[in-house]
Each structure stands twice: as C-alpha cells, then as structure tokens.
Amino acid sequence: DLLRQASAGMGKIKDLKRLVTLIVHIMTKTVRVEFSMVFLNDPHGKKFRLGAYRSSRARMKFRSDLNHESEVVKFLKETQNPIVYDEIKQRTQDYGDLKLARLETELKAMDAALVVPSFIDDKLIAILVLGAKISGKTYSSDDLSVFSILANQSALAIENAQFYDEMKNTHAQLLKAEKMATIG
C-alpha cells in the first residue's frame, strides 16, 4: 500500500519541496515512525542538505546537512544498502571495528534507526533517515525491501523535479536575455 500511494503521487509532483515533504509525510504517517528526514545531494557543494522532515515529537532538533565525508555517507556509497542502527551496534560490539564504531556514534547522534540510500546508477541522490517505529518493533527485512524500492522511486522523482527546476530557471534566463536584447 505504501509503495502504491507513494508512486501514485511522486511522479506527478514537479516541485522539489512539495515532493520531499510528501515523502516524509508518507513515511511518518503510513509507517508510523517517530520521525523521518530526507537529505538531498547538493550538486554545488560537498553536502547533503536537509530537504524536509516530519516528526511526531513535539520538539526535535534535526541536522541541517550531512557532509560527503561523514561515516553515514561513506558507508552508503560503499555498500549501497540500507543501514539498520541495531545491526551496526551489534557488529561494533562483536568485532570492535573502529570504522563501525564511528558509524554507530553518528547514527546515534542523529537518533536514526534506519537510513536508506536513494541511488540512480552509482550516484547517491538522496538519503532517507527514519527514527524508531512508534510501536517499538524493529525494522524487518520486508520493511527494508519496501523502503529500498521507495528510495529508488524517490530518486527518480527527485531527479525529475530537479531537472524541471533547472529547465524553468534556464527558460527564465533566456526570456530575460531576450528582453535585454530587444531593449538593446
């Protein structure tokens, strides 16, 4: 149901802000998680900027960006798979890996229970961050599959919205140049 709802709405939206707001709304309400965030790759910088968030908590402080050098971003680019906080925590305890320990620390600071990458080919377009489920249950393998598909659909919709914005800006610049040429 989540996939059907999301795919029906996402493909039609050309406004990037509305699109990412819809994504976090669907994630928070339908899946009933404490919060959800979408970080978008900033093509002009070396960061993923917070595109939208939604929280069931009264007051929650969110990060405004994720650096490309953060452990979360590096791990997502390396594995191209979702990150489940509980699994990382357990693997850190079992193996004592310093890299996993830094990743766990960063996930804990974000209060992230699940982080899902949104790729097109090998390009990381967006990062979906989810808090714990309100029910207290852990994320299942079915949840991970659904979120991975949703993330891929989101990547396409986000890329389309970004392309639409670029075309709109280019068109506006061409009109302005044409007006200036006419005046000149």
mmCIF file with all atom_site columns, N, CA, C and O in Angstrom, residues 37-91:
data_model
loop_
_atom_site.group_PDB
_atom_site.id
_atom_site.type_symbol
_atom_site.label_atom_id
_atom_site.label_alt_id
_atom_site.label_comp_id
_atom_site.label_asym_id
_atom_site.label_entity_id
_atom_site.label_seq_id
_atom_site.pdbx_PDB_ins_code
_atom_site.Cartn_x
_atom_site.Cartn_y
_atom_site.Cartn_z
_atom_site.occupancy
_atom_site.B_iso_or_equiv
_atom_site.pdbx_formal_charge
_atom_site.auth_seq_id
_atom_site.auth_comp_id
_atom_site.auth_asym_id
_atom_site.auth_atom_id
_atom_site.pdbx_PDB_model_num
ATOM 1   N N  . MET A 1 37 ? 13.347 12.041 7.742  1.00 0.00 ? 37 MET A N  1
ATOM 2   C CA . MET A 1 37 ? 14.059 13.148 7.106  1.00 0.00 ? 37 MET A CA 1
ATOM 3   C C  . MET A 1 37 ? 14.512 12.714 5.722  1.00 0.00 ? 37 MET A C  1
ATOM 4   O O  . MET A 1 37 ? 14.774 11.531 5.502  1.00 0.00 ? 37 MET A O  1
ATOM 5   N N  . VAL A 1 38 ? 14.622 13.675 4.841  1.00 0.00 ? 38 VAL A N  1
ATOM 6   C CA . VAL A 1 38 ? 15.204 13.430 3.521  1.00 0.00 ? 38 VAL A CA 1
ATOM 7   C C  . VAL A 1 38 ? 16.325 14.440 3.327  1.00 0.00 ? 38 VAL A C  1
ATOM 8   O O  . VAL A 1 38 ? 16.102 15.650 3.424  1.00 0.00 ? 38 VAL A O  1
ATOM 9   N N  . PHE A 1 39 ? 17.525 13.930 3.084  1.00 0.00 ? 39 PHE A N  1
ATOM 10  C CA . PHE A 1 39 ? 18.669 14.770 2.753  1.00 0.00 ? 39 PHE A CA 1
ATOM 11  C C  . PHE A 1 39 ? 18.894 14.666 1.250  1.00 0.00 ? 39 PHE A C  1
ATOM 12  O O  . PHE A 1 39 ? 18.937 13.567 0.698  1.00 0.00 ? 39 PHE A O  1
ATOM 13  N N  . LEU A 1 40 ? 19.042 15.828 0.596  1.00 0.00 ? 40 LEU A N  1
ATOM 14  C CA . LEU A 1 40 ? 19.237 15.875 -0.847 1.00 0.00 ? 40 LEU A CA 1
ATOM 15  C C  . LEU A 1 40 ? 20.681 16.251 -1.169 1.00 0.00 ? 40 LEU A C  1
ATOM 16  O O  . LEU A 1 40 ? 21.245 17.150 -0.533 1.00 0.00 ? 40 LEU A O  1
ATOM 17  N N  . ASN A 1 41 ? 21.235 15.599 -2.179 1.00 0.00 ? 41 ASN A N  1
ATOM 18  C CA . ASN A 1 41 ? 22.590 15.903 -2.609 1.00 0.00 ? 41 ASN A CA 1
ATOM 19  C C  . ASN A 1 41 ? 22.620 17.303 -3.199 1.00 0.00 ? 41 ASN A C  1
ATOM 20  O O  . ASN A 1 41 ? 21.862 17.617 -4.110 1.00 0.00 ? 41 ASN A O  1
ATOM 21  N N  . ASP A 1 42 ? 23.485 18.138 -2.653 1.00 0.00 ? 42 ASP A N  1
ATOM 22  C CA . ASP A 1 42 ? 23.662 19.493 -3.169 1.00 0.00 ? 42 ASP A CA 1
ATOM 23  C C  . ASP A 1 42 ? 24.704 19.439 -4.278 1.00 0.00 ? 42 ASP A C  1
ATOM 24  O O  . ASP A 1 42 ? 25.884 19.222 -3.997 1.00 0.00 ? 42 ASP A O  1
ATOM 25  N N  . PRO A 1 43 ? 24.294 19.597 -5.539 1.00 0.00 ? 43 PRO A N  1
ATOM 26  C CA . PRO A 1 43 ? 25.245 19.455 -6.642 1.00 0.00 ? 43 PRO A CA 1
ATOM 27  C C  . PRO A 1 43 ? 26.337 20.522 -6.640 1.00 0.00 ? 43 PRO A C  1
ATOM 28  O O  . PRO A 1 43 ? 27.387 20.334 -7.227 1.00 0.00 ? 43 PRO A O  1
ATOM 29  N N  . HIS A 1 44 ? 26.118 21.639 -5.937 1.00 0.00 ? 44 HIS A N  1
ATOM 30  C CA . HIS A 1 44 ? 27.095 22.727 -5.928 1.00 0.00 ? 44 HIS A CA 1
ATOM 31  C C  . HIS A 1 44 ? 28.042 22.662 -4.732 1.00 0.00 ? 44 HIS A C  1
ATOM 32  O O  . HIS A 1 44 ? 29.010 23.398 -4.675 1.00 0.00 ? 44 HIS A O  1
ATOM 33  N N  . GLY A 1 45 ? 27.744 21.803 -3.792 1.00 0.00 ? 45 GLY A N  1
ATOM 34  C CA . GLY A 1 45 ? 28.566 21.721 -2.590 1.00 0.00 ? 45 GLY A CA 1
ATOM 35  C C  . GLY A 1 45 ? 28.976 20.296 -2.301 1.00 0.00 ? 45 GLY A C  1
ATOM 36  O O  . GLY A 1 45 ? 28.773 19.389 -3.094 1.00 0.00 ? 45 GLY A O  1
ATOM 37  N N  . LYS A 1 46 ? 29.560 20.112 -1.149 1.00 0.00 ? 46 LYS A N  1
ATOM 38  C CA . LYS A 1 46 ? 30.009 18.785 -0.749 1.00 0.00 ? 46 LYS A CA 1
ATOM 39  C C  . LYS A 1 46 ? 29.175 18.280 0.422  1.00 0.00 ? 46 LYS A C  1
ATOM 40  O O  . LYS A 1 46 ? 29.689 17.716 1.372  1.00 0.00 ? 46 LYS A O  1
ATOM 41  N N  . LYS A 1 47 ? 27.857 18.537 0.320  1.00 0.00 ? 47 LYS A N  1
ATOM 42  C CA . LYS A 1 47 ? 26.974 18.159 1.412  1.00 0.00 ? 47 LYS A CA 1
ATOM 43  C C  . LYS A 1 47 ? 25.657 17.618 0.882  1.00 0.00 ? 47 LYS A C  1
ATOM 44  O O  . LYS A 1 47 ? 25.297 17.838 -0.258 1.00 0.00 ? 47 LYS A O  1
ATOM 45  N N  . PHE A 1 48 ? 24.974 16.933 1.780  1.00 0.00 ? 48 PHE A N  1
ATOM 46  C CA . PHE A 1 48 ? 23.578 16.578 1.572  1.00 0.00 ? 48 PHE A CA 1
ATOM 47  C C  . PHE A 1 48 ? 22.798 17.513 2.475  1.00 0.00 ? 48 PHE A C  1
ATOM 48  O O  . PHE A 1 48 ? 23.017 17.530 3.687  1.00 0.00 ? 48 PHE A O  1
ATOM 49  N N  . ARG A 1 49 ? 21.919 18.306 1.907  1.00 0.00 ? 49 ARG A N  1
ATOM 50  C CA . ARG A 1 49 ? 21.148 19.281 2.669  1.00 0.00 ? 49 ARG A CA 1
ATOM 51  C C  . ARG A 1 49 ? 19.789 18.694 3.047  1.00 0.00 ? 49 ARG A C  1
ATOM 52  O O  . ARG A 1 49 ? 19.187 17.962 2.273  1.00 0.00 ? 49 ARG A O  1
ATOM 53  N N  . LEU A 1 50 ? 19.319 19.044 4.238  1.00 0.00 ? 50 LEU A N  1
ATOM 54  C CA . LEU A 1 50 ? 18.011 18.591 4.706  1.00 0.00 ? 50 LEU A CA 1
ATOM 55  C C  . LEU A 1 50 ? 16.943 19.181 3.795  1.00 0.00 ? 50 LEU A C  1
ATOM 56  O O  . LEU A 1 50 ? 16.794 20.399 3.700  1.00 0.00 ? 50 LEU A O  1
ATOM 57  N N  . GLY A 1 51 ? 16.206 18.312 3.110  1.00 0.00 ? 51 GLY A N  1
ATOM 58  C CA . GLY A 1 51 ? 15.160 18.759 2.199  1.00 0.00 ? 51 GLY A CA 1
ATOM 59  C C  . GLY A 1 51 ? 13.827 18.901 2.905  1.00 0.00 ? 51 GLY A C  1
ATOM 60  O O  . GLY A 1 51 ? 13.077 19.838 2.654  1.00 0.00 ? 51 GLY A O  1
ATOM 61  N N  . ALA A 1 52 ? 13.537 17.964 3.810  1.00 0.00 ? 52 ALA A N  1
ATOM 62  C CA . ALA A 1 52 ? 12.282 18.002 4.556  1.00 0.00 ? 52 ALA A CA 1
ATOM 63  C C  . ALA A 1 52 ? 12.390 17.046 5.747  1.00 0.00 ? 52 ALA A C  1
ATOM 64  O O  . ALA A 1 52 ? 13.182 16.108 5.732  1.00 0.00 ? 52 ALA A O  1
ATOM 65  N N  . TYR A 1 53 ? 11.573 17.313 6.746  1.00 0.00 ? 53 TYR A N  1
ATOM 66  C CA . TYR A 1 53 ? 11.486 16.419 7.897  1.00 0.00 ? 53 TYR A CA 1
ATOM 67  C C  . TYR A 1 53 ? 10.086 16.479 8.462  1.00 0.00 ? 53 TYR A C  1
ATOM 68  O O  . TYR A 1 53 ? 9.342  17.424 8.236  1.00 0.00 ? 53 TYR A O  1
ATOM 69  N N  . ARG A 1 54 ? 9.755  15.447 9.179  1.00 0.00 ? 54 ARG A N  1
ATOM 70  C CA . ARG A 1 54 ? 8.461  15.386 9.872  1.00 0.00 ? 54 ARG A CA 1
ATOM 71  C C  . ARG A 1 54 ? 8.685  14.570 11.134 1.00 0.00 ? 54 ARG A C  1
ATOM 72  O O  . ARG A 1 54 ? 9.352  13.542 11.112 1.00 0.00 ? 54 ARG A O  1
ATOM 73  N N  . SER A 1 55 ? 8.091  15.021 12.220 1.00 0.00 ? 55 SER A N  1
ATOM 74  C CA . SER A 1 55 ? 8.304  14.352 13.490 1.00 0.00 ? 55 SER A CA 1
ATOM 75  C C  . SER A 1 55 ? 7.009  14.268 14.277 1.00 0.00 ? 55 SER A C  1
ATOM 76  O O  . SER A 1 55 ? 6.192  15.183 14.241 1.00 0.00 ? 55 SER A O  1
ATOM 77  N N  . SER A 1 56 ? 6.845  13.172 14.993 1.00 0.00 ? 56 SER A N  1
ATOM 78  C CA . SER A 1 56 ? 5.690  13.035 15.878 1.00 0.00 ? 56 SER A CA 1
ATOM 79  C C  . SER A 1 56 ? 6.019  13.609 17.255 1.00 0.00 ? 56 SER A C  1
ATOM 80  O O  . SER A 1 56 ? 5.145  13.783 18.085 1.00 0.00 ? 56 SER A O  1
ATOM 81  N N  . ARG A 1 57 ? 7.296  13.892 17.473 1.00 0.00 ? 57 ARG A N  1
ATOM 82  C CA . ARG A 1 57 ? 7.726  14.500 18.735 1.00 0.00 ? 57 ARG A CA 1
ATOM 83  C C  . ARG A 1 57 ? 7.432  15.989 18.704 1.00 0.00 ? 57 ARG A C  1
ATOM 84  O O  . ARG A 1 57 ? 7.478  16.621 17.652 1.00 0.00 ? 57 ARG A O  1
ATOM 85  N N  . ALA A 1 58 ? 7.168  16.544 19.871 1.00 0.00 ? 58 ALA A N  1
ATOM 86  C CA . ALA A 1 58 ? 6.843  17.969 19.948 1.00 0.00 ? 58 ALA A CA 1
ATOM 87  C C  . ALA A 1 58 ? 8.023  18.831 19.492 1.00 0.00 ? 58 ALA A C  1
ATOM 88  O O  . ALA A 1 58 ? 7.891  19.676 18.628 1.00 0.00 ? 58 ALA A O  1
ATOM 89  N N  . ARG A 1 59 ? 9.178  18.599 20.048 1.00 0.00 ? 59 ARG A N  1
ATOM 90  C CA . ARG A 1 59 ? 10.363 19.375 19.681 1.00 0.00 ? 59 ARG A CA 1
ATOM 91  C C  . ARG A 1 59 ? 11.517 18.427 19.463 1.00 0.00 ? 59 ARG A C  1
ATOM 92  O O  . ARG A 1 59 ? 11.906 17.681 20.344 1.00 0.00 ? 59 ARG A O  1
ATOM 93  N N  . MET A 1 60 ? 12.062 18.513 18.279 1.00 0.00 ? 60 MET A N  1
ATOM 94  C CA . MET A 1 60 ? 13.200 17.673 17.960 1.00 0.00 ? 60 MET A CA 1
ATOM 95  C C  . MET A 1 60 ? 14.166 18.489 17.140 1.00 0.00 ? 60 MET A C  1
ATOM 96  O O  . MET A 1 60 ? 13.772 19.208 16.233 1.00 0.00 ? 60 MET A O  1
ATOM 97  N N  . LYS A 1 61 ? 15.433 18.384 17.460 1.00 0.00 ? 61 LYS A N  1
ATOM 98  C CA . LYS A 1 61 ? 16.462 19.112 16.744 1.00 0.00 ? 61 LYS A CA 1
ATOM 99  C C  . LYS A 1 61 ? 16.991 18.227 15.617 1.00 0.00 ? 61 LYS A C  1
ATOM 100 O O  . LYS A 1 61 ? 17.395 17.087 15.849 1.00 0.00 ? 61 LYS A O  1
ATOM 101 N N  . PHE A 1 62 ? 16.945 18.751 14.386 1.00 0.00 ? 62 PHE A N  1
ATOM 102 C CA . PHE A 1 62 ? 17.413 17.991 13.238 1.00 0.00 ? 62 PHE A CA 1
ATOM 103 C C  . PHE A 1 62 ? 18.721 18.570 12.708 1.00 0.00 ? 62 PHE A C  1
ATOM 104 O O  . PHE A 1 62 ? 18.940 19.775 12.792 1.00 0.00 ? 62 PHE A O  1
ATOM 105 N N  . ARG A 1 63 ? 19.528 17.719 12.144 1.00 0.00 ? 63 ARG A N  1
ATOM 106 C CA . ARG A 1 63 ? 20.730 18.182 11.443 1.00 0.00 ? 63 ARG A CA 1
ATOM 107 C C  . ARG A 1 63 ? 20.296 18.888 10.176 1.00 0.00 ? 63 ARG A C  1
ATOM 108 O O  . ARG A 1 63 ? 19.332 18.501 9.538  1.00 0.00 ? 63 ARG A O  1
ATOM 109 N N  . SER A 1 64 ? 21.027 19.900 9.787  1.00 0.00 ? 64 SER A N  1
ATOM 110 C CA . SER A 1 64 ? 20.671 20.620 8.566  1.00 0.00 ? 64 SER A CA 1
ATOM 111 C C  . SER A 1 64 ? 21.399 20.068 7.346  1.00 0.00 ? 64 SER A C  1
ATOM 112 O O  . SER A 1 64 ? 21.001 20.334 6.220  1.00 0.00 ? 64 SER A O  1
ATOM 113 N N  . ASP A 1 65 ? 22.460 19.299 7.584  1.00 0.00 ? 65 ASP A N  1
ATOM 114 C CA . ASP A 1 65 ? 23.170 18.720 6.449  1.00 0.00 ? 65 ASP A CA 1
ATOM 115 C C  . ASP A 1 65 ? 24.020 17.533 6.872  1.00 0.00 ? 65 ASP A C  1
ATOM 116 O O  . ASP A 1 65 ? 24.227 17.286 8.056  1.00 0.00 ? 65 ASP A O  1
ATOM 117 N N  . LEU A 1 66 ? 24.473 16.800 5.878  1.00 0.00 ? 66 LEU A N  1
ATOM 118 C CA . LEU A 1 66 ? 25.404 15.689 6.067  1.00 0.00 ? 66 LEU A CA 1
ATOM 119 C C  . LEU A 1 66 ? 26.559 15.913 5.103  1.00 0.00 ? 66 LEU A C  1
ATOM 120 O O  . LEU A 1 66 ? 26.345 16.074 3.894  1.00 0.00 ? 66 LEU A O  1
ATOM 121 N N  . ASN A 1 67 ? 27.761 15.932 5.618  1.00 0.00 ? 67 ASN A N  1
ATOM 122 C CA . ASN A 1 67 ? 28.942 16.117 4.806  1.00 0.00 ? 67 ASN A CA 1
ATOM 123 C C  . ASN A 1 67 ? 29.219 14.853 3.989  1.00 0.00 ? 67 ASN A C  1
ATOM 124 O O  . ASN A 1 67 ? 28.954 13.744 4.463  1.00 0.00 ? 67 ASN A O  1
ATOM 125 N N  . HIS A 1 68 ? 29.750 14.997 2.796  1.00 0.00 ? 68 HIS A N  1
ATOM 126 C CA . HIS A 1 68 ? 30.088 13.827 1.973  1.00 0.00 ? 68 HIS A CA 1
ATOM 127 C C  . HIS A 1 68 ? 31.141 12.946 2.644  1.00 0.00 ? 68 HIS A C  1
ATOM 128 O O  . HIS A 1 68 ? 31.276 11.777 2.296  1.00 0.00 ? 68 HIS A O  1
ATOM 129 N N  . GLU A 1 69 ? 31.878 13.507 3.596  1.00 0.00 ? 69 GLU A N  1
ATOM 130 C CA . GLU A 1 69 ? 32.904 12.743 4.296  1.00 0.00 ? 69 GLU A CA 1
ATOM 131 C C  . GLU A 1 69 ? 32.387 12.102 5.585  1.00 0.00 ? 69 GLU A C  1
ATOM 132 O O  . GLU A 1 69 ? 33.152 11.460 6.298  1.00 0.00 ? 69 GLU A O  1
ATOM 133 N N  . SER A 1 70 ? 31.103 12.249 5.878  1.00 0.00 ? 70 SER A N  1
ATOM 134 C CA . SER A 1 70 ? 30.559 11.640 7.090  1.00 0.00 ? 70 SER A CA 1
ATOM 135 C C  . SER A 1 70 ? 30.572 10.119 6.938  1.00 0.00 ? 70 SER A C  1
ATOM 136 O O  . SER A 1 70 ? 30.534 9.589  5.824  1.00 0.00 ? 70 SER A O  1
ATOM 137 N N  . GLU A 1 71 ? 30.621 9.444  8.056  1.00 0.00 ? 71 GLU A N  1
ATOM 138 C CA . GLU A 1 71 ? 30.665 7.975  8.041  1.00 0.00 ? 71 GLU A CA 1
ATOM 139 C C  . GLU A 1 71 ? 29.407 7.390  7.407  1.00 0.00 ? 71 GLU A C  1
ATOM 140 O O  . GLU A 1 71 ? 29.469 6.383  6.709  1.00 0.00 ? 71 GLU A O  1
ATOM 141 N N  . VAL A 1 72 ? 28.254 8.010  7.648  1.00 0.00 ? 72 VAL A N  1
ATOM 142 C CA . VAL A 1 72 ? 26.998 7.519  7.085  1.00 0.00 ? 72 VAL A CA 1
ATOM 143 C C  . VAL A 1 72 ? 27.046 7.577  5.561  1.00 0.00 ? 72 VAL A C  1
ATOM 144 O O  . VAL A 1 72 ? 26.745 6.590  4.875  1.00 0.00 ? 72 VAL A O  1
ATOM 145 N N  . VAL A 1 73 ? 27.457 8.714  5.016  1.00 0.00 ? 73 VAL A N  1
ATOM 146 C CA . VAL A 1 73 ? 27.507 8.882  3.564  1.00 0.00 ? 73 VAL A CA 1
ATOM 147 C C  . VAL A 1 73 ? 28.525 7.924  2.949  1.00 0.00 ? 73 VAL A C  1
ATOM 148 O O  . VAL A 1 73 ? 28.241 7.253  1.939  1.00 0.00 ? 73 VAL A O  1
ATOM 149 N N  . LYS A 1 74 ? 29.699 7.829  3.552  1.00 0.00 ? 74 LYS A N  1
ATOM 150 C CA . LYS A 1 74 ? 30.730 6.917  3.021  1.00 0.00 ? 74 LYS A CA 1
ATOM 151 C C  . LYS A 1 74 ? 30.248 5.469  3.037  1.00 0.00 ? 74 LYS A C  1
ATOM 152 O O  . LYS A 1 74 ? 30.443 4.730  2.069  1.00 0.00 ? 74 LYS A O  1
ATOM 153 N N  . PHE A 1 75 ? 29.594 5.051  4.123  1.00 0.00 ? 75 PHE A N  1
ATOM 154 C CA . PHE A 1 75 ? 29.103 3.673  4.241  1.00 0.00 ? 75 PHE A CA 1
ATOM 155 C C  . PHE A 1 75 ? 28.023 3.395  3.190  1.00 0.00 ? 75 PHE A C  1
ATOM 156 O O  . PHE A 1 75 ? 28.010 2.338  2.563  1.00 0.00 ? 75 PHE A O  1
ATOM 157 N N  . LEU A 1 76 ? 27.107 4.353  2.999  1.00 0.00 ? 76 LEU A N  1
ATOM 158 C CA . LEU A 1 76 ? 26.045 4.179  1.998  1.00 0.00 ? 76 LEU A CA 1
ATOM 159 C C  . LEU A 1 76 ? 26.623 4.067  0.595  1.00 0.00 ? 76 LEU A C  1
ATOM 160 O O  . LEU A 1 76 ? 26.191 3.229  -0.202 1.00 0.00 ? 76 LEU A O  1
ATOM 161 N N  . LYS A 1 77 ? 27.595 4.910  0.275  1.00 0.00 ? 77 LYS A N  1
ATOM 162 C CA . LYS A 1 77 ? 28.215 4.865  -1.058 1.00 0.00 ? 77 LYS A CA 1
ATOM 163 C C  . LYS A 1 77 ? 28.959 3.547  -1.262 1.00 0.00 ? 77 LYS A C  1
ATOM 164 O O  . LYS A 1 77 ? 28.957 3.000  -2.359 1.00 0.00 ? 77 LYS A O  1
ATOM 165 N N  . GLU A 1 78 ? 29.573 3.060  -0.219 1.00 0.00 ? 78 GLU A N  1
ATOM 166 C CA . GLU A 1 78 ? 30.349 1.826  -0.289 1.00 0.00 ? 78 GLU A CA 1
ATOM 167 C C  . GLU A 1 78 ? 29.459 0.594  -0.453 1.00 0.00 ? 78 GLU A C  1
ATOM 168 O O  . GLU A 1 78 ? 29.716 -0.266 -1.285 1.00 0.00 ? 78 GLU A O  1
ATOM 169 N N  . THR A 1 79 ? 28.381 0.511  0.341  1.00 0.00 ? 79 THR A N  1
ATOM 170 C CA . THR A 1 79 ? 27.556 -0.696 0.359  1.00 0.00 ? 79 THR A CA 1
ATOM 171 C C  . THR A 1 79 ? 26.322 -0.599 -0.529 1.00 0.00 ? 79 THR A C  1
ATOM 172 O O  . THR A 1 79 ? 25.806 -1.611 -0.973 1.00 0.00 ? 79 THR A O  1
ATOM 173 N N  . GLN A 1 80 ? 25.813 0.616  -0.739 1.00 0.00 ? 80 GLN A N  1
ATOM 174 C CA . GLN A 1 80 ? 24.569 0.874  -1.471 1.00 0.00 ? 80 GLN A CA 1
ATOM 175 C C  . GLN A 1 80 ? 23.380 0.123  -0.876 1.00 0.00 ? 80 GLN A C  1
ATOM 176 O O  . GLN A 1 80 ? 22.438 -0.221 -1.582 1.00 0.00 ? 80 GLN A O  1
ATOM 177 N N  . ASN A 1 81 ? 23.430 -0.117 0.425  1.00 0.00 ? 81 ASN A N  1
ATOM 178 C CA . ASN A 1 81 ? 22.363 -0.811 1.144  1.00 0.00 ? 81 ASN A CA 1
ATOM 179 C C  . ASN A 1 81 ? 21.890 0.017  2.332  1.00 0.00 ? 81 ASN A C  1
ATOM 180 O O  . ASN A 1 81 ? 22.639 0.847  2.844  1.00 0.00 ? 81 ASN A O  1
ATOM 181 N N  . PRO A 1 82 ? 20.668 -0.232 2.800  1.00 0.00 ? 82 PRO A N  1
ATOM 182 C CA . PRO A 1 82 ? 20.183 0.459  3.995  1.00 0.00 ? 82 PRO A CA 1
ATOM 183 C C  . PRO A 1 82 ? 21.047 0.136  5.217  1.00 0.00 ? 82 PRO A C  1
ATOM 184 O O  . PRO A 1 82 ? 21.672 -0.926 5.292  1.00 0.00 ? 82 PRO A O  1
ATOM 185 N N  . ILE A 1 83 ? 21.072 1.071  6.150  1.00 0.00 ? 83 ILE A N  1
ATOM 186 C CA . ILE A 1 83 ? 21.802 0.886  7.407  1.00 0.00 ? 83 ILE A CA 1
ATOM 187 C C  . ILE A 1 83 ? 20.780 0.771  8.529  1.00 0.00 ? 83 ILE A C  1
ATOM 188 O O  . ILE A 1 83 ? 19.957 1.664  8.717  1.00 0.00 ? 83 ILE A O  1
ATOM 189 N N  . VAL A 1 84 ? 20.841 -0.325 9.261  1.00 0.00 ? 84 VAL A N  1
ATOM 190 C CA . VAL A 1 84 ? 19.982 -0.524 10.424 1.00 0.00 ? 84 VAL A CA 1
ATOM 191 C C  . VAL A 1 84 ? 20.852 -0.313 11.665 1.00 0.00 ? 84 VAL A C  1
ATOM 192 O O  . VAL A 1 84 ? 21.845 -1.017 11.860 1.00 0.00 ? 84 VAL A O  1
ATOM 193 N N  . TYR A 1 85 ? 20.461 0.662  12.479 1.00 0.00 ? 85 TYR A N  1
ATOM 194 C CA . TYR A 1 85 ? 21.265 1.031  13.649 1.00 0.00 ? 85 TYR A CA 1
ATOM 195 C C  . TYR A 1 85 ? 21.557 -0.173 14.548 1.00 0.00 ? 85 TYR A C  1
ATOM 196 O O  . TYR A 1 85 ? 22.699 -0.381 14.966 1.00 0.00 ? 85 TYR A O  1
ATOM 197 N N  . ASP A 1 86 ? 20.537 -0.968 14.855 1.00 0.00 ? 86 ASP A N  1
ATOM 198 C CA . ASP A 1 86 ? 20.726 -2.109 15.760 1.00 0.00 ? 86 ASP A CA 1
ATOM 199 C C  . ASP A 1 86 ? 21.760 -3.098 15.233 1.00 0.00 ? 86 ASP A C  1
ATOM 200 O O  . ASP A 1 86 ? 22.534 -3.656 16.000 1.00 0.00 ? 86 ASP A O  1
ATOM 201 N N  . GLU A 1 87 ? 21.777 -3.306 13.907 1.00 0.00 ? 87 GLU A N  1
ATOM 202 C CA . GLU A 1 87 ? 22.771 -4.212 13.311 1.00 0.00 ? 87 GLU A CA 1
ATOM 203 C C  . GLU A 1 87 ? 24.180 -3.645 13.439 1.00 0.00 ? 87 GLU A C  1
ATOM 204 O O  . GLU A 1 87 ? 25.124 -4.373 13.763 1.00 0.00 ? 87 GLU A O  1
ATOM 205 N N  . ILE A 1 88 ? 24.326 -2.355 13.200 1.00 0.00 ? 88 ILE A N  1
ATOM 206 C CA . ILE A 1 88 ? 25.641 -1.709 13.302 1.00 0.00 ? 88 ILE A CA 1
ATOM 207 C C  . ILE A 1 88 ? 26.129 -1.754 14.752 1.00 0.00 ? 88 ILE A C  1
ATOM 208 O O  . ILE A 1 88 ? 27.299 -2.044 15.015 1.00 0.00 ? 88 ILE A O  1
ATOM 209 N N  . LYS A 1 89 ? 25.221 -1.506 15.679 1.00 0.00 ? 89 LYS A N  1
ATOM 210 C CA . LYS A 1 89 ? 25.572 -1.549 17.096 1.00 0.00 ? 89 LYS A CA 1
ATOM 211 C C  . LYS A 1 89 ? 26.067 -2.943 17.486 1.00 0.00 ? 89 LYS A C  1
ATOM 212 O O  . LYS A 1 89 ? 27.083 -3.088 18.170 1.00 0.00 ? 89 LYS A O  1
ATOM 213 N N  . GLN A 1 90 ? 25.344 -3.973 17.037 1.00 0.00 ? 90 GLN A N  1
ATOM 214 C CA . GLN A 1 90 ? 25.730 -5.352 17.351 1.00 0.00 ? 90 GLN A CA 1
ATOM 215 C C  . GLN A 1 90 ? 27.065 -5.719 16.706 1.00 0.00 ? 90 GLN A C  1
ATOM 216 O O  . GLN A 1 90 ? 27.923 -6.325 17.350 1.00 0.00 ? 90 GLN A O  1
ATOM 217 N N  . ARG A 1 91 ? 27.255 -5.343 15.447 1.00 0.00 ? 91 ARG A N  1
ATOM 218 C CA . ARG A 1 91 ? 28.518 -5.641 14.757 1.00 0.00 ? 91 ARG A CA 1
ATOM 219 C C  . ARG A 1 91 ? 29.692 -4.910 15.400 1.00 0.00 ? 91 ARG A C  1
ATOM 220 O O  . ARG A 1 91 ? 30.796 -5.452 15.470 1.00 0.00 ? 91 ARG A O  1
#
